[in-house]
CSV table of C-alpha atoms in Angstrom, one decimal:
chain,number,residue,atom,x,y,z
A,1,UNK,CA,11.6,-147.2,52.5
A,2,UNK,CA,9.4,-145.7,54.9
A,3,UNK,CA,6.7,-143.2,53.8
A,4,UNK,CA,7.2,-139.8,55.2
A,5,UNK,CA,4.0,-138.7,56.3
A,6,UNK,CA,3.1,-135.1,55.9
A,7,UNK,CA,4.6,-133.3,58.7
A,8,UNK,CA,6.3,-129.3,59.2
A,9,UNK,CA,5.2,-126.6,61.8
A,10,UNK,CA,8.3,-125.0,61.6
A,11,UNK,CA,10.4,-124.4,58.8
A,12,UNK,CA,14.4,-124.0,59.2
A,13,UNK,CA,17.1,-124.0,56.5
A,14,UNK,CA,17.9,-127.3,58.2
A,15,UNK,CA,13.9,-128.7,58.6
A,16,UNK,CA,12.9,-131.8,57.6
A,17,UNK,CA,11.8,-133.2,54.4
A,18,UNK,CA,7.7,-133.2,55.5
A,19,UNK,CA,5.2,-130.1,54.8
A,20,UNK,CA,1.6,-129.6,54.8
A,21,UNK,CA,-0.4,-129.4,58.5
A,22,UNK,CA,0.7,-132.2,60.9
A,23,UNK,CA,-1.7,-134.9,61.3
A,24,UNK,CA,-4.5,-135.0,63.7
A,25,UNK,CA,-3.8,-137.7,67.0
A,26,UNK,CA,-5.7,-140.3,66.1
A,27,UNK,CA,-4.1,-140.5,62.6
A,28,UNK,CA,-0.2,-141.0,64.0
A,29,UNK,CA,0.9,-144.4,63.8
A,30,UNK,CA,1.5,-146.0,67.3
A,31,UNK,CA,5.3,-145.4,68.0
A,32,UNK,CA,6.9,-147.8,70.7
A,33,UNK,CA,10.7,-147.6,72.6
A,34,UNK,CA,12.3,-150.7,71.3
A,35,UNK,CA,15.7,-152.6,72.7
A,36,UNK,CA,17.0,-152.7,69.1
A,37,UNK,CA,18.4,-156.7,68.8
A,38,UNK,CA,17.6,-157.4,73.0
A,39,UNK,CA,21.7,-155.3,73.4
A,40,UNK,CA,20.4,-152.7,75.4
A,41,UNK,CA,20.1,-149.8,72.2
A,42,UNK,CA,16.7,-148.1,72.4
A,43,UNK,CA,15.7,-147.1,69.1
A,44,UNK,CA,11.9,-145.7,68.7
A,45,UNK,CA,9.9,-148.3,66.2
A,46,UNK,CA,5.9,-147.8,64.3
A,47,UNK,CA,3.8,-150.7,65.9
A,48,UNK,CA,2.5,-152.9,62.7
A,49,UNK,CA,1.0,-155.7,64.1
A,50,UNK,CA,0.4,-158.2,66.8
A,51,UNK,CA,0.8,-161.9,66.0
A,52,UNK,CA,1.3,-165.1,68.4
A,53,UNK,CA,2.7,-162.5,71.3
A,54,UNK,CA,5.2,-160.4,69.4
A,55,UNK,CA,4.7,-157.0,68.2
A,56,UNK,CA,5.3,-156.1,64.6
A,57,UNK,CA,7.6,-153.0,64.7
A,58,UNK,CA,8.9,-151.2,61.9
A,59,UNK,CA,12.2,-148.7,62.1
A,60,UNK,CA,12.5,-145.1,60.9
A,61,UNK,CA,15.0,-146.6,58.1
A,62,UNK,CA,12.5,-149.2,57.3
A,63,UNK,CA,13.7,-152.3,58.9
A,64,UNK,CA,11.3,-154.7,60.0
A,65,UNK,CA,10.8,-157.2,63.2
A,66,UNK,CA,8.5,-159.6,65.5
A,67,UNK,CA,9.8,-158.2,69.1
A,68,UNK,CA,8.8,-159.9,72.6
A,69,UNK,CA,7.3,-158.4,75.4
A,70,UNK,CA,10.3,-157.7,77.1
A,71,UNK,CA,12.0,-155.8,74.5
A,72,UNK,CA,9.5,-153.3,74.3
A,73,UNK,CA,10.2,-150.4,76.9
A,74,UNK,CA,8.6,-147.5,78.6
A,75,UNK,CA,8.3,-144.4,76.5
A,76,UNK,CA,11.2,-142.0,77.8
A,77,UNK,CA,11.1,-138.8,78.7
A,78,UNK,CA,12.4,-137.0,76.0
A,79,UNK,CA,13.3,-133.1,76.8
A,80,UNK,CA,17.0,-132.5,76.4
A,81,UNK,CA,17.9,-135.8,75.4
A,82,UNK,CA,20.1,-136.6,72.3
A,83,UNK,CA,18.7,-138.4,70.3
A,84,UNK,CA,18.3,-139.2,65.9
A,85,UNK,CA,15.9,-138.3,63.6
A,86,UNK,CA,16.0,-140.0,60.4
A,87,UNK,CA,15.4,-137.0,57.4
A,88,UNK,CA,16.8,-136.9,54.0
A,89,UNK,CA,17.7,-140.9,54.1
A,90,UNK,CA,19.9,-140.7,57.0
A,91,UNK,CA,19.7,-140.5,60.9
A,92,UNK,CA,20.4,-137.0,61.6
A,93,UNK,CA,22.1,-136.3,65.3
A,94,UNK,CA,19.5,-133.8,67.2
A,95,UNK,CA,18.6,-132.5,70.7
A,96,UNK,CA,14.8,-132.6,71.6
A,97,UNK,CA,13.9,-129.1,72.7
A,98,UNK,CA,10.1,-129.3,73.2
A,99,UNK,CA,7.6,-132.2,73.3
A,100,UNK,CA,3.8,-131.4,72.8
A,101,UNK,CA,1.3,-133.7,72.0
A,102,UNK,CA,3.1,-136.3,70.4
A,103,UNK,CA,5.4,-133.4,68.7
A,104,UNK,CA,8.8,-133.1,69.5
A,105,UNK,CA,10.8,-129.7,68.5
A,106,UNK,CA,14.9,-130.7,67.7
A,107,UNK,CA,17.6,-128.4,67.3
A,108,UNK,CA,20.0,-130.1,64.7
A,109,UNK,CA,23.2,-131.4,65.4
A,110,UNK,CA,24.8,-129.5,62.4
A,111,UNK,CA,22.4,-126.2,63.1
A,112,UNK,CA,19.0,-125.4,62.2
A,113,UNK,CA,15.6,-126.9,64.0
A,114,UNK,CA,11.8,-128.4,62.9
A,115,UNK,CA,8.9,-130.2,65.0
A,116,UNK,CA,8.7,-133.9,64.2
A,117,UNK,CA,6.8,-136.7,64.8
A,118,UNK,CA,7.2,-139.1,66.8
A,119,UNK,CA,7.5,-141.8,63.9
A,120,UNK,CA,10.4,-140.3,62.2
A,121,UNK,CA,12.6,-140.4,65.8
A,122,UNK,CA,15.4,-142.8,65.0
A,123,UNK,CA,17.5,-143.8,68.3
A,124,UNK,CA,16.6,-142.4,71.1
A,125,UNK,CA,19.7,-142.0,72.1
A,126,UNK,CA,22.3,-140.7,69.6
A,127,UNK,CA,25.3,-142.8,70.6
A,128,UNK,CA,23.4,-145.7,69.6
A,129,UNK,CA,24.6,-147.5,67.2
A,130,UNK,CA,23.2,-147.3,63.5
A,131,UNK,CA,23.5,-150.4,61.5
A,132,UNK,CA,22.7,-154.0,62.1
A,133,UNK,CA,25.8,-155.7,63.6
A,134,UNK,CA,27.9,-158.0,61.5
A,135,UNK,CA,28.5,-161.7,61.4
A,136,UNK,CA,31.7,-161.4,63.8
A,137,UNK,CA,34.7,-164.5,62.8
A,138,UNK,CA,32.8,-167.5,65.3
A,139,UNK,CA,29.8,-166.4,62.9
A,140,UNK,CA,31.2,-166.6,59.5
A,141,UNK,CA,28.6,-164.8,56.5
A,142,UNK,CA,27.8,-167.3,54.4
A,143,UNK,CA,29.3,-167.3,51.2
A,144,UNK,CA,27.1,-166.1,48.2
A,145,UNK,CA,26.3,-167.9,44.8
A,146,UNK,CA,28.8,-167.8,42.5
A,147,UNK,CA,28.5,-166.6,38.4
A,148,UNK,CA,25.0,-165.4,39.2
A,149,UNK,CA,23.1,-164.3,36.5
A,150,UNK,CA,19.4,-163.2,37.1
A,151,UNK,CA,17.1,-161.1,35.3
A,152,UNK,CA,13.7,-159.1,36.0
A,153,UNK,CA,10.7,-161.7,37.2
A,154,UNK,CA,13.6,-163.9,39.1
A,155,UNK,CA,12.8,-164.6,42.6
A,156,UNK,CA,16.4,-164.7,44.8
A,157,UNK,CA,17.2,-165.3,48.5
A,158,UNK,CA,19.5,-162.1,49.3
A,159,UNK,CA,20.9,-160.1,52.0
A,160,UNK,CA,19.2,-156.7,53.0
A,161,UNK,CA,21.5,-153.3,52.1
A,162,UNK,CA,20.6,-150.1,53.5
A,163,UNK,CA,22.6,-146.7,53.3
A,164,UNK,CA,25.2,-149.1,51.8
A,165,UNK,CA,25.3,-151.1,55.3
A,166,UNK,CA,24.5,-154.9,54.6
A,167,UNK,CA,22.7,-156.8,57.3
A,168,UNK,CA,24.2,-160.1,56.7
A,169,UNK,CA,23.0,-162.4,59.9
A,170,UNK,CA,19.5,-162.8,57.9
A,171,UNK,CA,18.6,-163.4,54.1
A,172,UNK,CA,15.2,-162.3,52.4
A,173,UNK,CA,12.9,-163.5,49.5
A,174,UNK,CA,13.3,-161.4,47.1
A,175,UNK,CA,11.8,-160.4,43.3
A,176,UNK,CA,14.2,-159.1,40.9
A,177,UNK,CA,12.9,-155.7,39.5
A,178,UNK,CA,15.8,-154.7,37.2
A,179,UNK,CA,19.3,-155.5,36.6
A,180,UNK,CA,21.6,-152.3,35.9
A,181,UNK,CA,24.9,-151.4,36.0
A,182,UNK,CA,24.5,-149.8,39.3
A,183,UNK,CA,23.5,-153.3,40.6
A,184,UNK,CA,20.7,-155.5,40.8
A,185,UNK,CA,17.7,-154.0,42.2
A,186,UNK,CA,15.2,-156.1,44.6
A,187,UNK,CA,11.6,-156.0,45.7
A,188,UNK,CA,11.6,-157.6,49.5
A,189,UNK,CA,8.4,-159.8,49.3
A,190,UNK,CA,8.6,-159.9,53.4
A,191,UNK,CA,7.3,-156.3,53.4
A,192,UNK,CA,7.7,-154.6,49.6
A,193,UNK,CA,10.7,-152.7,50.9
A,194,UNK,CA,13.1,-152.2,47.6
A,195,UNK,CA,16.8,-151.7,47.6
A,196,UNK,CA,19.4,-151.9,45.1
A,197,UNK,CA,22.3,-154.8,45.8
A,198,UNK,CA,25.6,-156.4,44.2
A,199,UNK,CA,25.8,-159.6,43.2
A,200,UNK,CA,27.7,-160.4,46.6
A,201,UNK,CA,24.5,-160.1,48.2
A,202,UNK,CA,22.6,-162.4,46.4
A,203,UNK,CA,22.4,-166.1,47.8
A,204,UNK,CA,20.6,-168.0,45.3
A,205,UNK,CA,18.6,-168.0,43.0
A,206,UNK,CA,14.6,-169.8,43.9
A,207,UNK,CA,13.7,-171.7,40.7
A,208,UNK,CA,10.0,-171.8,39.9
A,209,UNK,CA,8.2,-175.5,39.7
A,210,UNK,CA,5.7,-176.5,37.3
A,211,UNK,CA,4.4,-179.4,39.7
A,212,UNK,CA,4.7,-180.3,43.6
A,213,UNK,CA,3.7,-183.1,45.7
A,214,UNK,CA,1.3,-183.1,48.8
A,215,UNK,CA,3.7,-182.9,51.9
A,216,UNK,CA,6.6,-181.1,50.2
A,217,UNK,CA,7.5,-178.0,51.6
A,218,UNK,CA,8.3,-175.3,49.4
A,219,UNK,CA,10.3,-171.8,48.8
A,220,UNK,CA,7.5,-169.2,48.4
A,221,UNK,CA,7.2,-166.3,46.2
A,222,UNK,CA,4.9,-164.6,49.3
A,223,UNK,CA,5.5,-162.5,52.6
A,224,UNK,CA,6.6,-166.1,54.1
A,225,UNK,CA,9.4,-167.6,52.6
A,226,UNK,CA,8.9,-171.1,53.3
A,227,UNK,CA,5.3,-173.5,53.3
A,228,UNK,CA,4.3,-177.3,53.1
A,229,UNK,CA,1.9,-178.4,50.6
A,230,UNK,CA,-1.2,-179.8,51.8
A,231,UNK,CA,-3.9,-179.9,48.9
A,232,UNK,CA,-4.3,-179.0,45.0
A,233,UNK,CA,-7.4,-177.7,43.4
A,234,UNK,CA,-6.5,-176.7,39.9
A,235,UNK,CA,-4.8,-173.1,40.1
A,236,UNK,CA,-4.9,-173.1,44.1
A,237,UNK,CA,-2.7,-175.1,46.4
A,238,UNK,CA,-3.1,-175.1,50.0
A,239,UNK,CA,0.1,-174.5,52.2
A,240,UNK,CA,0.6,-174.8,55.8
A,241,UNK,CA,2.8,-171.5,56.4
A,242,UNK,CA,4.3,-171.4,60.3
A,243,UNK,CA,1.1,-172.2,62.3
A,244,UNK,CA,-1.5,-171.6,59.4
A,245,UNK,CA,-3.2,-173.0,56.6
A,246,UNK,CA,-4.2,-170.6,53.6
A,247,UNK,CA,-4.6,-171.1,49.5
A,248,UNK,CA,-2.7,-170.0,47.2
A,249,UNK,CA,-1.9,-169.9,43.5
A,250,UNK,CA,0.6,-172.1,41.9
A,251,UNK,CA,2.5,-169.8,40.6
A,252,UNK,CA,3.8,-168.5,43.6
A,253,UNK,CA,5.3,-172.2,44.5
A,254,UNK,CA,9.2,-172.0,44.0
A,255,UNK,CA,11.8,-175.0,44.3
A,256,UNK,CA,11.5,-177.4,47.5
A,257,UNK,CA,12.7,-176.4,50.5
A,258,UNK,CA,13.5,-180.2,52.1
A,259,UNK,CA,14.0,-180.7,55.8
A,260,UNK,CA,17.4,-182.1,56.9
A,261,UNK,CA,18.0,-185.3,58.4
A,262,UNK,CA,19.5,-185.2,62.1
A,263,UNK,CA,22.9,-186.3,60.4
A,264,UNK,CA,23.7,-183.4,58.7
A,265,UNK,CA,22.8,-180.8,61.7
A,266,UNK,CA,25.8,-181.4,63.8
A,267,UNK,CA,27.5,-179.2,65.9
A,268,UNK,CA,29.2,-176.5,64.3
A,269,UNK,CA,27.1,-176.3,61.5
A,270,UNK,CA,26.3,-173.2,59.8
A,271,UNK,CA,22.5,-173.3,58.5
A,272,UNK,CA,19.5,-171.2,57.6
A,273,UNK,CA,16.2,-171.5,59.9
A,274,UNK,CA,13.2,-170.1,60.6
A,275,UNK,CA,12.0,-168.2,63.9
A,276,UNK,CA,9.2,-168.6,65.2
A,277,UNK,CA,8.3,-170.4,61.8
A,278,UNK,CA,8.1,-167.4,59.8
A,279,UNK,CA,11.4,-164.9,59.7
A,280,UNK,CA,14.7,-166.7,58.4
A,281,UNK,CA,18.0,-166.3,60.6
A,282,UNK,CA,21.5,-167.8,60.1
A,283,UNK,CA,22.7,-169.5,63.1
A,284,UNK,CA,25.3,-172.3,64.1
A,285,UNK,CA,24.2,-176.0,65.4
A,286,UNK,CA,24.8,-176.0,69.0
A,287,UNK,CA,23.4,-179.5,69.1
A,288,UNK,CA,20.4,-181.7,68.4
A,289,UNK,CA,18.2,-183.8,70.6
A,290,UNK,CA,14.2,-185.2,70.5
A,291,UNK,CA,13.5,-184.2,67.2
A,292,UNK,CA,14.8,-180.2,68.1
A,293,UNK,CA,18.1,-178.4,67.2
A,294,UNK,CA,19.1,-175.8,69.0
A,295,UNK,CA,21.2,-172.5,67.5
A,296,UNK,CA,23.4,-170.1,68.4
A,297,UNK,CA,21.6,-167.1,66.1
A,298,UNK,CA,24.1,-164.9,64.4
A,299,UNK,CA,22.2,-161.6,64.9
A,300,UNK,CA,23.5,-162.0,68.5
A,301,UNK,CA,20.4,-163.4,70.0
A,302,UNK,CA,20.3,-166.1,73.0
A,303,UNK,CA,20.5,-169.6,71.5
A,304,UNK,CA,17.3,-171.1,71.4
A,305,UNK,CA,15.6,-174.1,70.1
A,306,UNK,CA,13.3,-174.7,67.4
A,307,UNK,CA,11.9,-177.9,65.4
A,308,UNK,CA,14.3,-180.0,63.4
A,309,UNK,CA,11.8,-179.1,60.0
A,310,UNK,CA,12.7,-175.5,60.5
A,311,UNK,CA,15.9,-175.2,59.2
A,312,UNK,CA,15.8,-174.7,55.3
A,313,UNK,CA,19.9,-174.8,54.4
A,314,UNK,CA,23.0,-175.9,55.6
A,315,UNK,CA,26.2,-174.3,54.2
């Protein structure tokens, strides 16, 4: 997932998968101390953006998120701590020895040491835990398609897998690269990470449509899975996507995405919604009232509130 940048001062039977010189300052990506899903797990994250207040962050595994404010903590002081750096596709237990301008020497867990940088620190403290927490019984995973059948050029909504660990509290857009006997293999249009997945993880498969309708909101074959026709102009359509308003081709249109009357969003119910318009979440109905519903997420976040229009399923 994540690009190793080149990186190695010193080279140990149990170093890190970088070489070459390390890169100068002002070319290290900006790494931040997140609270990994607001439960009190401080994981160190790349900065990739700023949008609408949040922070774009990305993980040393490659999983992606919009954080608040709040989540994002003072950088710790690092000398002696236990902490994980993720080499070799895996996070890798390690005590930091030295740190020097924006270098940090580790002594690995299982013997052997190497200078890294600060963008391939993992959690930042090594009893953290490592994989996305599961839909727990209140939160059941919703079921996946059944007799699915897909082939390359398919666009699906699917769960994201990583070191065999499936995150299953939010679904992606996804292209379908190959199918193998080893699985189906996916191309994540939120951010072009690729994994490999069994059909168990794949949700549904996203028609394309030949023709829309102004007003319709639409699955999207784009970095935001959901948008609202506004205009046609030949090839070019013009979406509303979350707060904004951009062209794009037809071809990248999938099947509607409908809004869902009040009636069907009681409490209890298990749906599929957008946060902060963009990212999509499962969560469960807590109730509904002026034209909001508000959800109980299912990554373990606070319930919260958002428009009735941005839920997208109910299962």
């Amino acid at each position: 997932m994540r690009t190793l940048i080149a990186l190695l001062l010193v080279l140990s039977s149990a170093g890190c998968d970088r070489d070459g010189p390390p890169p100068p300052p002002e070319a290290r990506p900006r790494v931040v101390a997140v609270d990994w899903m607001g439960r009190g797990a401080i994981y160190a994250a790349t900065v990739t953006g700023e949008r609408s207040g949040l922070t774009g962050v990305r993980y040393a595994d490659g999983e992606r998120e919009w954080v608040e404010p709040s989540r994002v903590r003072p950088w710790p002081n690092l000398h002696g701590r236990s902490v994980s750096v993720w080499s070799r596709g895996a996070a890798r237990p390690a005590q930091v020895v030295e740190e020097r301008a924006g270098l940090l020497h580790v002594r690995f867990a299982e013997g052997g040491d190497s200078w890294v940088s600060l963008d391939m620190l993992y959690a930042l403290d090594a009893s953290a835990p490592t994989s996305t927490p599961e839909a727990t019984p209140t939160f059941p995973a919703r079921p996946p398609v059944q007799g699915v059948s897909v082939r390359p050029g398919d666009h699906v909504l699917a769960y994201w897998v990583s070191a065999g660990e499936v995150s299953r509290s939010r679904p992606y857009v996804c292209e379908v690269t190959s199918v193998g006997e080893e699985g189906v293999a996916l191309r994540y249009l939120e951010d072009g990470s690729e994994a490999t997945v069994s059909a168990a993880e794949i949700l549904r498969v996203l028609e394309p449509v030949a023709s829309t309708e102004r007003g319709r909101r639409h699955w999207l074959a784009d970095p935001a899975p959901v948008g609202t026709v506004l205009e046609r102009r030949g090839e070019l359509t013009k979406l509303r996507v979350g707060a904004q308003e951009r062209w794009v081709e037809a071809p990248r249109l999938l099947e509607p995405a409908d809004p869902f009357p009040a009636s069907q969003l009681h409490s209890g119910a298990r749906v599929t919604a957008l946060w902060n318009g963009e990212s999509l979440y499962h969560a469960t109905v807590v109730s509904v009232a002026g034209g909001q519903v508000t959800l109980r997420w299912h990554d373990g976040s606070e319930a919260s509130a958002v428009p009735l229009s941005d839920v997208v399923e109910v299962w």
